[in-house]
Structure formats: C-alpha cells, structure tokens
Amino acid sequence: MKKFTLKHVFEGLRSTVQQPQAKPEQVSIVETLQAENFQVAKTVRHGFPYQPTSLAFDPIQKVLAVGTKHGSIRLIGRPGVDVHVRHESEAAVLHMLFLINEGALVAATADDAIHLWNYRQKRPEIVHSLKFQRERITCLFLPFQSKWLYVGTERGNIHIVNIEVFQLSGYTINWNKAVELSRKTHPGAVVHLSDCPVDPSKLLIGYDSGSLVVWDLKNKAADARYQCAEPLKSISWHHEGKQFMCSHSDGSLTTWAIKQTTSKPVSAIFPHAKTNKEGKQEPCKCIQKVEWKCSKNGDTFVIFSGGLTNDRAGRTPSITVIHGKTTTVLEMEHNVVDFITLCESPFASDFAEPYALVVLLHNDLVVVDLHTQGYPCFENPYSMDLHESPVTCCTYLADCPADLIPAFYSVGARGQKRQGFSEREWPISGGEWGSSCSYAEMIITGHADGTVKFWDASSVSLQVLYKLKTAKVFEKPRTRSIDGDEDPFAIQHIFLCPESRLLCIAGATAHVVLFKYFKQETTGEVPCLEIPIVYEVYESGDCSPEYEFPPRPTLQASLDYFVPIRVRGGSQKKAAGYQADLVCLTPWVDGEPPGSISALSINSSYGLLSYGNESGLVIVDYIAKSCLLNMGTPELYGNADPYQRVPRSPKRADSSKEDERCKSPSSDQDSQSPEDKLDGSFSRSRSSSISSLENISSEAIQCLAFADSYTRKNDSQMAPTLWVGTSLGSVIQVMVSIPPLETRLSTPATVIPSGTIFRLKGSVLAMSFLDCNGALIPYQYESWRDANKEKKLERTPTKSLVDNRMSPTNSGEQTWGDRQFVVIGSEKVARVVALPSQNCVYKQIITEVSFVVKAEIIQIKDSVCLVCYVATGHISVFSLPSLRQLIYVDFLPLVDLSFQTRKTGIVDPMLSIWGQQMFVNEDTDQIARTFCFTNYGHGMYLCSPTEIQKFTLASDFCKELQNLLGELFQPHDMPEPPKQSFFKGLFGGGVSQLDREELFGESSGKGSRSVAKHVPGPTAQLEALNAKAGSVAGDVARTRMLMVERGQKLSELEERTGRMMNESESFSTAAHQLMLKYKDKKWYQL
C-alpha cells in the first residue's frame, strides 16, 4: 500500500495549480550518433621522451630511436615523422640496435628480454621476443649486415642469437674459457662486444673489471688478453683494426694495440686532469663512453662524455671533442644519458666521416654540427621543449579560424629569430610525411614560470607558434618561492576566444590577466583592479545584498589587505602579439591567502570577464575597467540559500572547517526533484578530498558559461546571462544588462543574480546550450579587429545564436514552447533542462561508485554529445539531448596520471575495495586542467611531465589515421663497401670474410632452452595460426581427394563386378544349352 505524507499532498497541490499552464510541445529530435561512430584510440605523442635511457641511429634510413625507463620507444625521422611504441612489460629499455637499412630494431629491456621491432609499416610491431631466464643482459652487438646477434650477460657469458628466427645458437663463449686459467676472480659483467673492423673472426670482449679478451671465433679460443688498471666503461675501435681505445672510471683513456707484447697500454691519458699545488693530479670523474672516428682528410675525432675534474663534474655535464690537437668542451644543461656520432659510412673498416653528434640528455636532445667551426648546435625542429617549464594546464582547440594560426606564427616567428645555430640541414631526416588534415588544430599550454605557449597541432605534427611570458606584466618578486612551493606566476587556467583573439589566464597567486592581440608594438600602462572576495552572512536572515559593486565595495577598515605581486607601473613598451589589457588581483585578507582560481570565462560580445575561487564569484566589465560583482558563493543564493550558515571570515578552507555548518534544506526548490538532493555520502567536493557533508569547507565556483538564455520560468524572450556552477552541485543564474553602444565605454554593465537555482549531485563540471532541434548553440563573440586601423569602438556583427535549424525565439506566437535546452554535467550525473519551462526532460547517472574527472560537450559528425572521463579510467559518451549512453570503454587508469599530484601513491586501497577510488592527498583538479576534449572527437592529456598524448573518439578518424601518419621506412640502396687497395689484397692486409652461418648455424647445435625462451610476437602468432589453419585446410583437401579417388575405384570395381556377373550368366546359359543338345545322344553319336 502506498504511503501518503504531507509532502506528497503539497506536491500534488503544486502539480494541480500548474495544470492550467500550457504545456510545451514535445519536439521529436532525431539523433544521428550511434555507437559505431565511436572508437577510442591513441594517435600521436609529442614532447621529449620522459626519463630516457638509451639511444640508437640508422645511418642509412636516418631514423633515431630513444628508449625510456618506462618501456617506451620513440622513433623519430624528419620533423612531422614521429612514432611512439611501448613494450607491454613497461620495463626500461636498456640497449637498442638498428638492423641497418632493414626497417627493424632490436631492443633489450630491464626484464632481460630482447625484442625485434618491425617498423616497415606505419604502426611498428614486435615480431619476436626472447626472454632470458637465468642471466641478466648487459650488452648487445650486431655486426653490419649480419643476422647473428651477440648478447653479453652479467655472468660474463656471451650468447649468440639468430635474429631471423630468434633462437639461440649452440655456440656460447663462457667467461671461464675467455679469461686466463690462473685468474681466481670473476671478471664481472660484459660491458662491451665488438668485432675487429678488418677481421670479423676476432671478437673483442670487455669486462666490467677491466679485463679485455680478443676471442678467435673460428678456433674457439682467446687470441689475446689484456688487463686494465681501472674498471672499464666503453671501447671504440680505430677503423684500421690495429688499435682500440678504452674509457675508464678514473677519467682516463687508454689505447691498446691488437698485437702488442707488453701488458701495458700503448698510451694512457687523462684529458682533463689538473695538477694541484702539491704536484699531485686531481681526481676526475669517469668517462662513460668514448668514440674514435676518422676522416679521409686525416682528421681524427675522439669524442667522450664526462672525465672532468671532481670540482666541475658535479656542476657541469659535458661532451668533449678532441679534433687533432684541439680540445673542445661542450657544456650541457642536463646530465648526459648517451651520445652517438653520426657518420657518412656505416662500414666499420672505412673512414667514418663524422658530420654530427647526437647527445641525449636527461631533459633534452642536442645535435651538434661537427663540420662548422665552434661546433654550433642545430636548432631542434621537434617539440622537445614542451617541458622547458613544467606544464600546469592545457587547452585544445579543433577547427580554429583560418587566420588564427598564421596570426600567431607572424608574431611568433618575428620575435624568435635565434642566433648561434648551425645553418646546415637538420641531419635526422628519415621517413616521409603523411597526408594533412582538412582543419586546423591548436594546443595552448600554460607553464609553471608563467609562460603560455601556442602550438600548431594540425594533423599529427606539433610546432610552436608563439610564446607569451605573462610574468613580464608584473614586478619581480623580492622573495622567490621555496622548493616545493608553486611558482607565483604559474598558469592554472587558460581561456581563449578564437574569433576575437581575447586571451585570459589565471595564475597561482589568484591573479587574472586579460590579453588582447595586436599586430604592432604599442606603449601604454596596464590597468589593475584589486578585487577581494569577501562575504558576510547576516544573522537576521536578510540575504538580499546589493549586487552592483565598485572595484572594492566591501572593504572594511578593520581588515588588513595585502597583495603579494604588483603590476609594473608607468608606461610600458609592449611587443607585437598579446598585450596585457587588464589585471585583476585578489588580495590577502588578515594574513590569509585567497583560494586559487577554480573557474574562468570571458565573452567578447558582452565585454565581460568572470572568474571564481573556492570562496566566491567576480564579474568584471573589461571595457569600462570596473568590477560589477564580487561576493561569496552563499550570497549568490539570496533568500534561496539551501544551507544554514553562520558568519565567517574569508579564510582558507583548511582553517575554516570549524566555523561553518551546512545542513540540507528542509524543502526542495521547484526546479529540484527529490532524487536530486545533495547526498554527501556519494558526492565528492573537488575542493576537498573528504566526501562528507559535515566536512565541506567551502562552496567553490567550478564552471562558468555566458549565454543568451531565459532568466525566469516561462519567459518569452532571451537575455544575456551568466550561468554559475558550484562544487556542491548548484547552478545559479546571473542576469546581465548591457548598456547601449553609445554609452558602452562610459557606462558599465550591470549584473544581478536571478534567483533561479538548479541542483545536481556532485560538482558541476560542464554546461552548454542546445536549440530546440538539439543543435549546439554557438556562443556570441565579436570578431577581432586591427586596433591601428579602426580606432572607433563599433560593435561588429556577432555570430548568431540561432542555428539555421532553430526556430525564431523572439516571436510572440511561440511563447508556448521550450526553445532551448541547457545541458549540465556534474561529477555524478547529467541533466538536460528545457527552457524556459525549467523542466528536467532527460537525466542520466554517469557513475555511482566513482566520479567524473573531466566532462565536455563537443560536436562530432554534425551532432552533439557529452564526453566524460571517469576516475575508473573509462570514457563514457552520451548522445544529446536524450543522454543515451553510446560507449563506455576502458581507456586510461587514473593512477597513470598521478605524477601531476604532489604525492605519489595517492589511491587508497581500502577505498578501492569499497568501489570509491578516491585521491587521499590530492584531488584531481590538476589532472583535469591537462585533460582536454574538443570537437571532432579529439582529445589530449599530459601523459608524462614532458609529453602530451593525443587521442580520438571518432571511428572515421581512426580509419584515416594510417594515411595521416608518416612512413618511417623508405627503400634506400645499400652503400658500396670500401674498395680494397691492391697492396692490401696482395699481402693480406685487407678485410677478411667470416662465414658466421658455418660457425653459429645448425652445425653448432641447438641452444639450451633453460637459458632463454622464445616468445613469438603478435604477427608471428598470426602467421603461425594462418599456417596451422592452412595445414588443416590442406589435410582436409587431401582427405577429400583420397575419398574421391576411393569412390572412383569403388565405382570401377562395381562396374567390373557387373561385367563379370553378366559374363557368368551368359556362360551359364551357353553351358545349359550345350547340355540340352547332347543330353540324349550316345557316345558313338558325338
């Protein structure tokens, strides 16, 4: 039996009263989006490979490979040709070798596995893998044009792998056979393997302890042994094969002859050693790697990393180039990970002809020109400086206005002409570009030092267009931030109006700067407004404060105000590009800093700027340079505040928890259904990591949207409004009144909250407006004008709010129907509310046990949808306006983005057991700032501190992606080997040949299965499956043929049997007739 309460009675009376009103006509909206229109896939990765560990280069294909600590490999060709692959194990890539000019790469990972990558196709794949089970891999060597890979291990053994089938050869060099029998200690791990340039049967083995062995592969015995005084780091051969050079841990370089009678090296030098006052040599740091290269003109290059004296080595990472008798030290900004000398010839026995030096640093990639005097660097054409200052927020725009990217490039290229770089062509020029995209894309990144960078992200490339340094607007702070504290100018929010080119940023010191784009340099002062966000709640219950405010209307003499940063005073010279037009500062109050800016929006048609923090809202008229409203969030409710609050001061959230008490409203608003009440046990405030209603410390402004909409229920005409979404799920309307054009400069706009409140569960993340046909209503804007050409303020035609499919909104004949939908997405739910009736026509629970990190309303395939990234790692897409779920796919674990938070290990395992994976020490605001969705179904996120990953939701784009991606592998002819001189051939001094197949092939036996296990790649598994399927099909066909043949033989036998039967019957008949003929005759009658 249904239970009736007084509440149900009132609801029934209310519905009865509302019955005479005209009901809006239900418009059937055809939604074209289907699940098959969506396919989530990662596309391209840009930036510097995070935590690099290894380097490799193909001298013929001119492709560079960079391995990382997390198992990733970046294959880089010419600018625009960049492919990212990753090992499933995510183990660090320790060693890499190219199969030169064959389109393959061998990589050894920290889990003691060797993988063969095939990059002949646009998406490289693993062909084979070999997992070592007993020994750790420490060294790899692959002779040029050979299929036999030498693998050195930590135990000092050398194994040989056939890279065609990835199987071990029976030929093994054990350490106890390589070293002298009299040696009583283990020589250590194998750190170097290489064969003699002129005699490939001689394998040079270098052990960690300094032991050197020249192994004769044919005789299976040591040909020569040497012992270095210091531990060994690397070895490099002279191209004639008579000498080799070693680098050591004490900063020395030793040279050894292949045929020497003494136990000491031919030479031993300390390139950077100094003698102190006592006459003793100062100790030096180790030389990690050395390369010995020669040119045909007689020039010799000895290039090594490290080796400086201890007093400089810790402060100055370096690369040293000894060219003849000249020594040049190239100081690096970061620690050197690895380097490779780029040479013209791939043959070890030929003159190398070095022309460039690629240096992989911990945070940069440097290429040095060895042909130009002074060794200048090449200007890096890649987006390797994305992390020049840590990325703090991102904005992604697809389908930008056609003139926007050229405008940024014109002012960016003009101010970024850098001197001191090599004029030669960039040497890493492999691969070929793919096709281009039909629309322009742009990514804007904000950085910790206050820099804003604009990038051309069209197609699959990323090129910097323009850099804006917002810190130049302010005076230099007297005290710098302590390590661990956020930079005072760090960018936290970016809002760009592409059509008007207005740019607004919010910084870490709760400051907001509005920039305008100018083609020419100008001079002028920068206006500044100091706007505190102060509110008082009156105990008398009169919650109707005056809503129109001057810049600082509520300043009280008893409060102490302090501004930590100051704008540069006086007339300032402003370079072409973005120039500061207005600065809004939020002062400290009574020694308490204001909360960080949590939402930001501008509207060029209204001439308004709005922002909010964890305490309240600010609206500024940037044309009249005046503050229209600054008040606390509770004051926006007026008399409709659903909470009972006590007076409080504007302190930080952590210091005000004991001063604020919030209770649920006793009755619902008209626009609030009972199931939309705030449920603290399931909602999570984005400004606090505690999901309890009693512990909510503040109500932050989370979302702002300017739009022409309906301010009151059943209004007949639209008006300018600002929609405000809060962290407690409230949506509040603010009415905006714009003065006429004639008085716009002198008369500021006016704003006042309308009292209309919608309530959702969870913090509001996104709001957008649809017309009556379900099409996205574009925002109003004023097109950009060149201020030098048009001095008069004339309002240009704005983009119409009414889509060509939308019915007129100002007609009095259509006041009976809803003409607009507002889509509101929160951390928990989504609602579609019809306007002006304010009826909730559609609602959807996005997640019950988790929360939404990022939500956006985007356009795709001429339709609109709501896209959400949930904390469980899934992406959910809903069709609009029906909120029908289209896809729910697993995409990216949230813990993979935890590097952006201040503490690691942020997921509480107990909460994950309960189904609520919550960040204990840090919320997801920072992750949401660098996670973007945009039109055409594109998206991006900061996948590491130095890289951004682009992805797509559109299945059509996934089909076109193969054409957009460049080709890494290009067919090239193999260069001719060096010609052998007549005398060297006559007297046996030339390059000898070695039949490795005879040594390491089947005659050597099979390798032990206990040493390594072969793991076929996906392609090999598919081929094996196809082969197996083919063999089964062949067996079935053979069986069928046999059955047919047997049937034919049986039919022939049947026919033969029939003929025999007929013949026997005829014989029987003839015999019977003969018997009758001679039955009555005597013998003498015959």
Short mmCIF file of C-alpha atoms in Angstrom, two decimals, residues 534 545-554 619 626-631 635 748-749 751:
data_model
loop_
_atom_site.label_atom_id
_atom_site.label_comp_id
_atom_site.label_asym_id
_atom_site.label_seq_id
_atom_site.Cartn_x
_atom_site.Cartn_y
_atom_site.Cartn_z
CA VAL A 534 34.73 38.92 0.94
CA PRO A 545 22.64 42.27 -0.53
CA GLU A 546 23.17 44.91 -3.17
CA TYR A 547 24.52 43.23 -6.28
CA GLU A 548 26.19 46.10 -8.04
CA PHE A 549 29.65 46.85 -6.72
CA PRO A 550 32.53 49.25 -7.43
CA PRO A 551 36.04 47.73 -7.62
CA ARG A 552 36.39 47.29 -3.83
CA PRO A 553 32.95 47.90 -2.38
CA THR A 554 33.05 45.78 0.76
CA ILE A 619 32.40 39.65 -12.68
CA SER A 626 35.29 48.15 -13.46
CA CYS A 627 34.20 45.39 -11.13
CA LEU A 628 30.50 44.60 -11.37
CA LEU A 629 30.20 41.92 -8.73
CA ASN A 630 32.39 40.27 -6.12
CA MET A 631 30.66 38.23 -3.49
CA GLU A 635 25.37 35.30 -1.16
CA PRO A 748 29.49 49.68 -17.21
CA ALA A 749 27.16 46.73 -17.49
CA VAL A 751 24.56 42.19 -13.12
#
